[in-house]
Amino acid sequence: MPVTDIAPGTSRAPLTGEEILRRAKEAAPLLAARSEEIEQARRLPDDVVELLRATGVFRMAYPKAWQGPVMTPAERTEVIEALATGDASAAWCAMVGMDSGIFAAYLAEDAARELFPGLDMITAGAIPPRGRAERVPGGFKVTGRWQFGSAITHADRVIAGVLVHDADGKPEPNPGPRGGRAHWRIVVGRPEQFEVIDTWHSTGLAGSGSRDYAADGIFVPEEHTLSFANPVVPGPEAEPDAILRTMPGVALGVGRAALDHVRAMAATRVDGQSLTPWPEEYRVQMAVAQAEMELLAARHAVYGTLERQWDLLTRGERLTPDDRVSAALARVNAFRTVRGFVGRLFDLVTTSAVYRPSPLDRHLRDLYTMCQHATVQDQILQSSGAVLLGGKPRNPIAVGLPE
């Protein structure tokens, strides 16, 4: 697939979801061939960014009114999964960057059109409120430092979570339905407003360029800020966990790639002790079957819960506590399950797995790194249990509840 020369603010002709998925599958082997280079660069090379942009992945969340492809969360996840079979860092950046269309639904249309004049623009940044926003005429003065700015090395727009303070410097109360906390908002700015700090020397996902970034008193107009508690455009996309729905596609794609690698090498490998060809070796047969079984179950859980939630939301039905937490639990399970069986495949391959020509080394490191994300931690299990039992979740956003 050729890399097209497209300015970030320029929209191409409309693409269908089927076409975007086809392009993602075609891009996957090209990404795989660049994986070592991507990891060494600790960011996506510019032509790889444009390769992703050419697939249409960054426009997946835009609605029909924007000439978007009108894709469900499950369909978007399938695209991310396809890209992840090629390279985890590229897929992670695609997963983060395609949230532009989701953020647009939380902004007034004039502001959204101003910030996102084209459908292929890439958004990066972090939503936890690590910054401070002081009210000033027309907007906010924003100061702070944020971690894990995945894709910020090539972003067209940068988001940052802040806690709002009034003109007297006092924290504003949260206007959301749950109350209690301070007023949490997300600001949307231009990359040149922020200082990007090269902190990303990581175990895995090295190519995601997930560096720290900082702001020192920058001005952000109020209309360029949003709150998950107050979507401007109602509908199934205006859910607090919307930006998390495609995340498990990265893990599932890496799991698929790892399994395909081991199955391919098994065709010519012979056990060093018994001299039995791997296709006839009992322990190899069991290890591959176990991994395939676990991947199959995890994958069906992810897509099944996404499809059920979307069906209920598009019909305007209220989600039950079980419906709310199901996708979060399937997401955690996918990451942890894939990490587990890729670790076992690594052990199965033994010493040859540790050498850089083997992708298993990178797959395992990428998985260990992505499993450190906040949405894969035990806190999500606690929050899910709290929702199911009527208790207080520590991370309401991750289980689909507003602040």
Coordinates of C-alpha atoms in Angstrom, one line a residue, residues 62-380:
Y62 CA -16.1 10.2 13.4
P63 CA -19.9 10.0 12.7
K64 CA -21.7 10.2 9.4
A65 CA -22.2 14.0 9.8
W66 CA -18.5 14.4 9.5
Q67 CA -18.3 12.0 6.6
G68 CA -16.8 9.4 9.0
P69 CA -17.0 5.7 8.3
V70 CA -19.6 5.0 11.1
M71 CA -17.8 2.1 12.7
T72 CA -18.8 0.4 15.9
P73 CA -16.3 0.0 18.7
A74 CA -15.9 -3.7 17.8
E75 CA -15.1 -2.8 14.2
R76 CA -12.5 -0.3 15.3
T77 CA -11.0 -2.8 17.7
E78 CA -10.6 -5.3 14.8
V79 CA -8.6 -2.6 12.9
I80 CA -6.3 -2.0 15.9
E81 CA -5.9 -5.8 16.2
A82 CA -4.9 -6.1 12.6
L83 CA -2.2 -3.4 13.0
A84 CA -0.9 -5.0 16.2
T85 CA -0.1 -8.2 14.3
G86 CA 2.5 -6.0 12.6
D87 CA 3.8 -3.9 15.4
A88 CA 2.5 -3.2 18.9
S89 CA 3.9 0.4 19.2
A90 CA 2.3 1.4 15.8
A91 CA -1.0 -0.1 16.9
W92 CA -0.9 1.5 20.3
C93 CA -0.3 4.9 18.7
A94 CA -3.2 4.2 16.2
M95 CA -5.4 3.3 19.1
V96 CA -4.6 6.5 21.0
G97 CA -4.6 8.8 17.9
M98 CA -8.0 7.8 16.6
D99 CA -9.7 9.3 19.7
S100 CA -10.0 12.6 17.9
G101 CA -13.5 11.7 16.7
I102 CA -14.5 10.8 20.3
F103 CA -13.2 14.0 21.8
A104 CA -15.0 16.0 19.1
A105 CA -18.4 14.6 20.4
Y106 CA -17.6 16.4 23.7
L107 CA -17.0 19.8 22.1
A108 CA -19.4 22.4 20.6
E109 CA -19.4 21.8 16.8
D110 CA -17.7 25.1 15.9
A111 CA -14.9 24.4 18.3
A112 CA -14.6 20.8 17.2
R113 CA -14.4 21.8 13.5
E114 CA -11.8 24.4 14.4
L115 CA -9.6 21.9 16.3
F116 CA -10.1 19.0 13.8
P117 CA -10.4 20.5 10.3
G118 CA -9.6 17.1 8.8
L119 CA -10.6 13.6 9.8
D120 CA -7.0 12.2 9.7
M121 CA -5.6 14.3 12.5
I122 CA -3.8 12.5 15.4
T123 CA -4.6 13.2 19.0
A124 CA -2.1 12.3 21.8
G125 CA -1.8 12.9 25.5
A126 CA -3.1 11.8 28.9
I127 CA -6.4 12.5 30.6
P128 CA -5.5 12.1 34.3
P129 CA -5.7 15.5 35.9
R130 CA -2.0 16.1 36.5
G131 CA -2.3 19.8 35.5
R132 CA -3.9 22.9 37.0
A133 CA -6.3 25.2 35.0
E134 CA -6.9 28.7 36.4
R135 CA -9.9 30.6 35.1
V136 CA -9.0 33.7 33.2
P137 CA -11.1 35.8 30.8
G138 CA -12.2 33.6 27.9
G139 CA -10.6 30.4 29.1
F140 CA -7.9 28.9 31.3
K141 CA -4.2 29.4 32.1
V142 CA -2.9 25.8 32.1
T143 CA 0.3 24.6 33.9
G144 CA 1.4 21.0 34.6
R145 CA 3.4 18.0 33.6
W146 CA 1.9 14.8 32.3
Q147 CA 3.3 11.3 31.8
F148 CA 2.8 8.7 29.1
G149 CA 2.0 11.0 26.2
S150 CA 1.8 8.1 23.7
A151 CA 2.1 9.3 20.1
I152 CA 3.0 12.8 21.2
T153 CA 6.1 12.7 19.0
H154 CA 3.9 13.0 15.9
A155 CA 0.6 14.4 17.2
D156 CA -1.5 17.1 15.5
R157 CA -3.4 17.9 18.8
V158 CA -2.5 17.3 22.4
I159 CA -4.9 16.6 25.3
A160 CA -4.1 17.1 29.0
G161 CA -6.2 16.5 32.1
V162 CA -6.5 19.3 34.6
L163 CA -8.2 20.3 37.8
V164 CA -10.0 23.6 37.5
H165 CA -9.5 26.5 39.9
D166 CA -11.5 29.7 40.1
A167 CA -10.2 33.2 39.7
D168 CA -9.3 33.2 43.4
G169 CA -7.3 30.1 43.1
K170 CA -9.8 27.8 44.9
P171 CA -10.7 24.4 43.4
E172 CA -14.0 24.4 41.7
P173 CA -16.5 21.6 42.6
N174 CA -17.2 18.9 40.1
P175 CA -20.3 19.6 38.0
G176 CA -20.8 16.0 37.1
P177 CA -23.6 13.8 38.6
R178 CA -21.4 12.1 41.1
G179 CA -20.1 15.3 42.7
G180 CA -17.4 15.2 45.4
R181 CA -14.2 15.6 43.4
A182 CA -12.8 18.8 42.1
H183 CA -13.7 19.9 38.6
W184 CA -11.8 17.7 36.2
R185 CA -11.5 18.9 32.6
I186 CA -9.5 17.9 29.5
V187 CA -7.9 20.7 27.5
V188 CA -7.1 20.3 23.8
G189 CA -4.1 22.2 22.5
R190 CA -1.5 22.4 19.7
P191 CA 1.8 20.5 20.0
E192 CA 3.8 23.7 19.9
Q193 CA 2.2 24.9 23.2
F194 CA 3.8 22.0 25.1
E195 CA 7.3 21.0 26.0
V196 CA 8.0 17.4 25.1
I197 CA 10.5 15.8 27.5
D198 CA 12.4 12.7 26.4
T199 CA 11.8 10.3 29.2
W200 CA 10.6 7.3 27.3
H201 CA 13.3 4.7 27.9
S202 CA 11.0 1.7 28.4
T203 CA 11.0 -2.1 28.6
G204 CA 8.4 -2.4 25.8
L205 CA 6.3 -0.3 23.5
A206 CA 9.4 1.7 22.9
G207 CA 8.3 2.9 19.5
S208 CA 5.2 4.6 21.0
G209 CA 7.2 7.7 22.0
S210 CA 5.2 7.9 25.2
R211 CA 7.2 10.8 26.6
D212 CA 6.4 13.3 29.4
Y213 CA 5.1 16.7 28.3
A214 CA 4.6 20.0 30.1
A215 CA 2.9 23.3 29.9
D216 CA 3.8 26.6 31.7
G217 CA 0.9 29.0 31.8
I218 CA -0.4 28.4 28.3
F219 CA -3.8 29.9 27.4
V220 CA -6.6 27.5 26.3
P221 CA -10.0 28.9 25.3
E222 CA -12.8 27.4 27.3
E223 CA -14.5 26.1 24.2
H224 CA -11.3 24.0 23.6
T225 CA -11.9 22.0 26.8
L226 CA -14.3 19.2 27.6
S227 CA -15.7 17.1 30.4
F228 CA -16.7 13.4 30.2
A229 CA -19.5 14.4 32.5
N230 CA -21.1 16.7 29.9
P231 CA -21.0 15.4 26.3
V232 CA -22.3 17.9 23.7
V233 CA -23.4 15.3 21.3
P234 CA -25.5 12.6 23.0
G235 CA -25.6 9.0 22.0
P236 CA -23.7 5.7 22.4
E237 CA -20.3 7.4 21.8
A238 CA -20.8 9.8 24.7
E239 CA -19.8 7.2 27.4
P240 CA -17.0 7.8 29.8
D241 CA -15.1 4.6 28.7
A242 CA -15.4 5.3 25.0
I243 CA -11.7 6.0 24.6
L244 CA -10.9 2.6 26.2
R245 CA -13.0 0.3 24.0
T246 CA -10.4 -0.4 21.4
M247 CA -7.4 -1.0 23.8
P248 CA -7.6 -4.8 23.9
G249 CA -7.1 -5.0 20.2
V250 CA -3.4 -4.3 20.7
A251 CA -3.0 -7.3 23.0
L252 CA -5.1 -9.6 20.9
G253 CA -3.1 -8.7 17.8
V254 CA 0.3 -9.2 19.5
G255 CA -1.0 -12.6 20.8
R256 CA -2.0 -13.6 17.3
A257 CA 1.4 -12.6 15.9
A258 CA 3.3 -14.5 18.6
L259 CA 1.2 -17.7 18.0
D260 CA 1.7 -17.4 14.2
H261 CA 5.4 -17.1 14.7
V262 CA 5.7 -20.2 16.9
R263 CA 3.4 -22.2 14.5
A264 CA 5.5 -21.2 11.5
M265 CA 8.9 -22.1 13.2
A266 CA 7.4 -25.4 14.4
A267 CA 7.2 -26.6 10.8
T268 CA 11.0 -27.0 10.6
R269 CA 12.1 -27.4 14.2
V270 CA 13.2 -30.6 15.9
D271 CA 13.4 -31.3 19.6
G272 CA 17.0 -31.3 20.7
Q273 CA 16.6 -34.1 23.2
S274 CA 14.2 -36.6 21.6
L275 CA 14.9 -35.6 17.9
T276 CA 11.1 -35.5 17.5
P277 CA 9.8 -33.0 14.9
W278 CA 7.9 -30.2 16.7
P279 CA 4.6 -31.0 14.9
E280 CA 4.8 -34.5 16.5
E281 CA 6.0 -33.3 20.0
Y282 CA 3.4 -33.7 22.7
R283 CA 4.5 -30.7 24.8
V284 CA 4.6 -28.4 21.7
Q285 CA 1.1 -29.6 20.6
M286 CA -0.3 -28.9 24.1
A287 CA 1.4 -25.5 24.4
V288 CA 0.1 -24.3 21.1
A289 CA -3.4 -25.6 21.6
Q290 CA -3.6 -24.1 25.1
A291 CA -2.5 -20.7 23.7
E292 CA -5.0 -20.9 20.9
M293 CA -7.8 -21.8 23.3
E294 CA -7.0 -18.9 25.6
L295 CA -6.7 -16.4 22.7
L296 CA -10.0 -17.6 21.3
A297 CA -11.9 -17.2 24.6
A298 CA -10.3 -13.8 25.3
R299 CA -11.1 -12.5 21.9
H300 CA -14.7 -13.6 22.0
A301 CA -15.1 -12.0 25.4
V302 CA -13.8 -8.7 24.1
Y303 CA -15.9 -8.6 20.9
G304 CA -19.0 -10.1 22.5
T305 CA -19.1 -7.5 25.3
L306 CA -18.4 -4.6 22.9
E307 CA -21.2 -5.7 20.6
R308 CA -23.7 -6.2 23.4
Q309 CA -23.0 -2.8 24.9
W310 CA -23.2 -1.1 21.5
D311 CA -26.5 -2.8 20.7
L312 CA -28.0 -1.7 24.0
L313 CA -26.7 1.9 23.7
T314 CA -27.8 2.4 20.1
R315 CA -31.3 1.2 21.1
G316 CA -31.3 3.8 23.9
E317 CA -31.5 1.2 26.7
R318 CA -30.0 1.7 30.1
L319 CA -26.9 -0.4 30.9
T320 CA -27.2 -2.7 33.9
P321 CA -24.3 -2.9 36.3
D322 CA -23.3 -6.2 34.7
D323 CA -23.4 -4.6 31.2
R324 CA -21.3 -1.7 32.4
V325 CA -18.4 -3.7 33.8
S326 CA -18.4 -6.6 31.3
A327 CA -16.3 -4.7 28.7
A328 CA -13.8 -3.6 31.4
L329 CA -13.4 -7.1 32.7
A330 CA -13.0 -8.5 29.2
R331 CA -10.3 -5.9 28.5
V332 CA -8.3 -6.7 31.6
N333 CA -8.6 -10.4 30.9
A334 CA -7.4 -10.0 27.3
F335 CA -4.2 -8.2 28.3
R336 CA -3.4 -10.6 31.1
T337 CA -4.3 -13.7 29.2
V338 CA -2.2 -12.8 26.2
R339 CA 0.8 -11.9 28.4
G340 CA 0.5 -15.3 30.1
F341 CA 0.5 -17.5 27.1
V342 CA 3.1 -15.5 25.2
G343 CA 5.3 -16.0 28.3
R344 CA 4.7 -19.7 28.0
L345 CA 5.5 -19.6 24.2
F346 CA 8.7 -17.8 25.1
D347 CA 9.7 -20.6 27.5
L348 CA 8.7 -23.2 24.9
V349 CA 11.1 -21.7 22.3
T350 CA 13.8 -21.5 25.0
T351 CA 17.1 -19.8 24.3
S352 CA 16.5 -18.8 20.7
A353 CA 13.7 -16.5 22.0
V354 CA 16.1 -14.1 23.7
Y355 CA 17.9 -13.1 20.5
R356 CA 16.7 -9.9 18.8
P357 CA 15.9 -11.6 15.5
S358 CA 13.1 -13.5 17.4
P359 CA 10.0 -11.3 17.7
L360 CA 9.0 -13.2 20.8
D361 CA 11.4 -11.1 22.9
R362 CA 9.7 -7.9 21.7
H363 CA 6.2 -9.3 22.0
L364 CA 6.7 -10.2 25.6
R365 CA 8.3 -6.9 26.5
D366 CA 5.6 -5.0 24.8
L367 CA 2.9 -7.0 26.6
Y368 CA 4.5 -6.5 30.0
T369 CA 4.7 -2.8 29.4
M370 CA 1.1 -2.4 28.2
C371 CA -0.1 -4.4 31.1
Q372 CA 1.2 -1.7 33.4
H373 CA -1.5 0.7 32.0
A374 CA -4.0 1.9 34.7
T375 CA -6.9 0.1 32.9
V376 CA -5.2 -3.3 33.4
Q377 CA -4.6 -3.0 37.1
D378 CA -6.4 -4.7 40.0
Q379 CA -8.1 -1.3 40.6
I380 CA -10.3 -2.2 37.7

